[in-house]
Amino acid sequence: MYSHFINKRILEFWKTWNSKFRKNTSKQVINGHVSDMGIANEFATYFKQVFHSSNDQETCDEYLCKHKECINENLCASYKCTEGVTVELLDKCMQKLNLGKACEPDDLCAEHLLYSHPILFKHLQVLFKLILCHRYVPNSFGIGVTMSLIKDKTGNVNDVSYYRGITLSPVISKLFELMIMLLCNDSLQTDSLQFGFKDKIGTADAIFIMKSAINHFTDKGSSVYIASLDIRKAFDKVSHFKMYKSLLDAGVPIIIVDVLCNWYNKLHYAVRWNNALSAQFSVFSGVRQGSCLSPAIFNVFMNVFIKQLKQLGVGCYISSLFLGCILHADDNILLLSPSVIGLQAMLDKCAEVAKVLLLKFNVEKSRCVVISTKCASNITPMNLCGNTVEWLDSIKYVYLGVYLQRRSFIKFDINHTKRAFYAACNTTFPHGSRADEIALLNLQETFSLSVIM
C-alpha cells in the first residue's frame, strides 16, 4: 500500500486498501431479506422514498411563465446549438469520457465508442441533432441502474440506511450530456465562490479562501463568526421545475431546457444486487444521478445563495471583494461574518432562499464557531428556520474532514483524521521491522502534508 501511495498508483492503492478492510456484503441479510431479489426490492423501496414530487401547480406555473418569456429571446441561441453539433465536437466529448467504467445498463462502455469505426460519430451527430430539433430523448436515456454501496463499514451492514446508491447511466447519454456542456459552457458558469464540481478547482482553493478571509480580520483584531450549514439531501431534493427555471435565468438556451424537461420526465431507476434487478421506480425530484451534466446543473441551481448573500451587503469583505460565503460540497454552505448581527442576517437570507427553492436545512448538523482575538463568551445562539444553532468549540470542516477550532487564530486540527489513518496503516504495516516503521512514518507525514496543503 505504501509503495502504491508514494508512486501515485491510485487504482492499485485502493485495491489493496479494499482487500484489507472491505467487508463482504454479498451474503448479508438486509432488513430480514436473504434472497438477492428480495434485497434488491428492499433497496428500491428505500431509495424510492428519497425522491418525492415537489412540483406543485404554483411551481409549474412559475416555470411556464419564465418559459413563455424566453421563447422569442432564445431562438437564435437554440439555432446555434443545433448547428453546433458536429463530428469534431463529438470527438472532443469522447476524449472526456472516463474509461474502465461498468457497462450498465445498456452493456456499452466508453471503450466501445473509443475503438468503434469513425462512421459511428456521423450517426450520433444525426441522432443528437434530431433530439435537439424535436426536443425528445429516447426512453432508454432515462433508465438507470443503482448499485448499493455501504457508507460506514463499521456500522450495521444489515440495515439499508447504512448504504448509498450509485447510479449508472447509458454511455450514449453521457456523450450527449458532455456535448450539452460544451454548447452551453458560458451559461453554466457560476460564482467564483463555488468550488465544488469544477475543473482544476477544489478543496485546497476553498480552504485558502477561508484562511485568507479569517486571517485578514483576526490580524486587525476583529472576530470572525462562522456558520456551517447542512442541507438535507440537497442533490436528491432539487425541484425539477425550479431547476428548469434556474437554467433559463442563467441563459441556457430554451431548446436545451426543453430537452432536459422531456428527459427528466422519463427517469426510472432499478436497483441491482448481485445478479438480481429490482422493479423500476420513477424519480420525481433531484438532479439525475450518474450524469455528467448534473454537477453543472446543480451548481447553477445553488448559485442563487451566493447572489442573494452578496446583495445583502453583510459578511466578510476584503475591500469590495465578498468572501462571506463558500460553497463546496453538494449539501454544505459556509458563512463568514465579522459580526453576530451580520451572521444572523445571512442565516435569515439562507432560510428565505431555501424556502423558495423548496430545500430544507438539517439544523442538527448545522454548527457555529467563532475565531476571535478576545474571549468570546455568552454569544447569543443563532436562529435558522425557527430553530436554534448552538456555538461550539470546534466544527468539522466537511470539505476535508479537518476540524476548525475556537481560538484566537485559525487552526486546522487533523488529529482525528491522522488517528484513523494511522490505525488503518498500522494494520497493514505491522511493526515487525525498522523498515516497516520508517515506511509507516513516511506515509503518515505525506498524508499530513497533503491534508494541510
Tab-separated table of C-alpha atoms in Angstrom, residues 143-306:
chain	number	residue	atom	x	y	z
A	143	ILE	CA	-33.108	4.315	-17.377
A	144	GLY	CA	-30.518	3.992	-14.620
A	145	VAL	CA	-29.185	1.031	-12.643
A	146	THR	CA	-28.417	1.805	-8.991
A	147	MET	CA	-25.722	-0.061	-7.086
A	148	SER	CA	-25.849	-0.131	-3.277
A	149	LEU	CA	-22.568	0.822	-1.602
A	150	ILE	CA	-22.058	0.785	2.131
A	151	LYS	CA	-21.337	4.183	3.681
A	152	ASP	CA	-19.934	3.111	7.033
A	153	LYS	CA	-18.208	-0.263	7.124
A	154	THR	CA	-18.081	-0.143	10.917
A	155	GLY	CA	-21.861	0.256	11.142
A	156	ASN	CA	-24.731	-2.187	10.755
A	157	VAL	CA	-24.240	-3.698	7.290
A	158	ASN	CA	-27.651	-5.384	7.577
A	159	ASP	CA	-29.513	-2.049	7.584
A	160	VAL	CA	-30.410	-0.343	4.292
A	161	SER	CA	-29.897	3.100	5.856
A	162	TYR	CA	-26.144	2.433	6.002
A	163	TYR	CA	-25.982	2.248	2.203
A	164	ARG	CA	-25.982	4.859	-0.522
A	165	GLY	CA	-26.904	4.447	-4.138
A	166	ILE	CA	-24.582	4.964	-7.099
A	167	THR	CA	-26.480	5.089	-10.383
A	168	LEU	CA	-25.012	4.016	-13.714
A	169	SER	CA	-26.296	5.630	-16.910
A	170	PRO	CA	-26.102	4.707	-20.629
A	171	VAL	CA	-22.812	5.784	-22.167
A	172	ILE	CA	-24.522	7.325	-25.217
A	173	SER	CA	-26.481	9.619	-22.902
A	174	LYS	CA	-23.232	10.663	-21.197
A	175	LEU	CA	-21.758	11.617	-24.549
A	176	PHE	CA	-24.871	13.690	-25.270
A	177	GLU	CA	-24.530	15.424	-21.885
A	178	LEU	CA	-20.887	16.283	-22.497
A	179	MET	CA	-21.942	17.803	-25.797
A	180	ILE	CA	-24.545	19.953	-23.999
A	181	MET	CA	-21.911	21.112	-21.512
A	182	LEU	CA	-19.665	22.344	-24.319
A	183	LEU	CA	-22.538	24.013	-26.169
A	184	CYS	CA	-23.738	25.800	-23.002
A	185	ASN	CA	-20.395	26.343	-21.323
A	186	ASP	CA	-20.829	30.114	-20.890
A	187	SER	CA	-24.342	29.800	-19.441
A	188	LEU	CA	-23.286	27.132	-16.940
A	189	GLN	CA	-20.569	29.304	-15.347
A	190	THR	CA	-21.182	30.105	-11.684
A	191	ASP	CA	-19.732	32.357	-8.992
A	192	SER	CA	-16.050	32.044	-8.118
A	193	LEU	CA	-17.038	31.229	-4.507
A	194	GLN	CA	-18.400	27.878	-5.674
A	195	PHE	CA	-15.597	25.313	-5.516
A	196	GLY	CA	-17.436	22.025	-5.982
A	197	PHE	CA	-17.760	20.082	-9.234
A	198	LYS	CA	-15.387	22.347	-11.174
A	199	ASP	CA	-12.305	21.516	-13.201
A	200	LYS	CA	-8.961	22.467	-11.638
A	201	ILE	CA	-10.717	23.943	-8.585
A	202	GLY	CA	-11.301	22.092	-5.351
A	203	THR	CA	-10.800	21.713	-1.648
A	204	ALA	CA	-7.413	23.422	-1.425
A	205	ASP	CA	-8.813	26.560	-3.066
A	206	ALA	CA	-11.794	26.657	-0.690
A	207	ILE	CA	-9.505	26.289	2.341
A	208	PHE	CA	-7.183	29.013	1.044
A	209	ILE	CA	-10.055	31.498	0.603
A	210	MET	CA	-11.405	30.745	4.060
A	211	LYS	CA	-7.990	31.085	5.732
A	212	SER	CA	-7.270	34.326	3.877
A	213	ALA	CA	-10.570	35.871	4.949
A	214	ILE	CA	-10.212	34.816	8.592
A	215	ASN	CA	-6.562	35.882	8.868
A	216	HIS	CA	-7.367	39.259	7.317
A	217	PHE	CA	-9.867	40.057	10.075
A	218	THR	CA	-8.094	38.464	13.037
A	219	ASP	CA	-4.822	40.249	12.158
A	220	LYS	CA	-6.710	43.517	12.533
A	221	GLY	CA	-8.147	42.492	15.925
A	222	SER	CA	-11.612	41.568	14.663
A	223	SER	CA	-13.572	38.393	15.253
A	224	VAL	CA	-14.953	36.114	12.571
A	225	TYR	CA	-18.234	34.313	13.202
A	226	ILE	CA	-18.652	31.161	11.139
A	227	ALA	CA	-21.695	29.014	10.420
A	228	SER	CA	-21.549	25.643	8.680
A	229	LEU	CA	-24.996	24.823	7.267
A	230	ASP	CA	-26.096	21.400	6.113
A	231	ILE	CA	-28.857	20.971	3.523
A	232	ARG	CA	-30.856	17.789	3.840
A	233	LYS	CA	-30.151	15.569	0.793
A	234	ALA	CA	-29.743	18.589	-1.457
A	235	PHE	CA	-28.753	16.626	-4.559
A	236	ASP	CA	-31.863	14.419	-4.377
A	237	LYS	CA	-34.403	17.051	-3.298
A	238	VAL	CA	-33.997	19.542	-6.162
A	239	SER	CA	-37.389	20.536	-7.571
A	240	HIS	CA	-37.367	19.885	-11.310
A	241	PHE	CA	-39.390	22.960	-12.275
A	242	LYS	CA	-37.244	25.150	-10.012
A	243	MET	CA	-34.196	23.670	-11.721
A	244	TYR	CA	-35.566	24.405	-15.206
A	245	LYS	CA	-36.294	27.999	-14.210
A	246	SER	CA	-32.795	28.479	-12.772
A	247	LEU	CA	-31.305	27.266	-16.067
A	248	LEU	CA	-33.421	29.728	-18.051
A	249	ASP	CA	-32.393	32.520	-15.652
A	250	ALA	CA	-28.740	31.593	-16.278
A	251	GLY	CA	-29.207	31.946	-20.036
A	252	VAL	CA	-29.255	28.287	-21.037
A	253	PRO	CA	-30.966	28.033	-24.483
A	254	ILE	CA	-34.617	27.089	-24.219
A	255	ILE	CA	-34.136	24.168	-26.592
A	256	ILE	CA	-31.721	22.563	-24.086
A	257	VAL	CA	-34.109	23.147	-21.179
A	258	ASP	CA	-36.975	21.565	-23.147
A	259	VAL	CA	-34.814	18.509	-23.861
A	260	LEU	CA	-33.966	18.203	-20.162
A	261	CYS	CA	-37.640	18.568	-19.248
A	262	ASN	CA	-38.546	15.685	-21.556
A	263	TRP	CA	-35.589	13.697	-20.244
A	264	TYR	CA	-36.412	14.139	-16.564
A	265	ASN	CA	-39.995	13.029	-17.158
A	266	LYS	CA	-38.607	9.654	-18.229
A	267	LEU	CA	-36.317	8.952	-15.280
A	268	HIS	CA	-36.677	5.419	-13.928
A	269	TYR	CA	-34.184	3.595	-11.712
A	270	ALA	CA	-33.775	-0.063	-10.792
A	271	VAL	CA	-31.517	-1.454	-8.064
A	272	ARG	CA	-29.062	-4.264	-8.787
A	273	TRP	CA	-27.903	-6.605	-6.021
A	274	ASN	CA	-25.532	-9.300	-7.262
A	275	ASN	CA	-27.397	-10.841	-10.226
A	276	ALA	CA	-30.860	-9.607	-9.272
A	277	LEU	CA	-32.528	-6.464	-10.634
A	278	SER	CA	-35.419	-4.863	-8.783
A	279	ALA	CA	-38.577	-3.424	-10.279
A	280	GLN	CA	-38.182	0.067	-11.726
A	281	PHE	CA	-39.419	3.129	-9.873
A	282	SER	CA	-39.991	6.697	-11.057
A	283	VAL	CA	-37.837	9.639	-9.970
A	284	PHE	CA	-39.734	12.863	-9.257
A	285	SER	CA	-37.038	15.071	-7.724
A	286	GLY	CA	-33.301	15.660	-7.658
A	287	VAL	CA	-30.739	16.054	-10.398
A	288	ARG	CA	-30.113	12.938	-12.439
A	289	GLN	CA	-27.667	10.514	-10.822
A	290	GLY	CA	-24.822	9.071	-12.862
A	291	SER	CA	-24.945	12.112	-15.115
A	292	CYS	CA	-22.013	14.149	-16.439
A	293	LEU	CA	-24.249	17.218	-16.650
A	294	SER	CA	-25.857	17.055	-13.195
A	295	PRO	CA	-22.991	18.670	-11.213
A	296	ALA	CA	-23.001	21.713	-13.503
A	297	ILE	CA	-26.800	21.979	-13.302
A	298	PHE	CA	-26.675	21.677	-9.521
A	299	ASN	CA	-24.093	24.474	-9.315
A	300	VAL	CA	-26.370	26.763	-11.322
A	301	PHE	CA	-29.285	25.835	-9.053
A	302	MET	CA	-27.311	26.591	-5.862
A	303	ASN	CA	-25.672	29.750	-7.190
A	304	VAL	CA	-28.663	31.821	-6.080
A	305	PHE	CA	-27.482	31.522	-2.443
A	306	ILE	CA	-24.280	33.441	-3.245
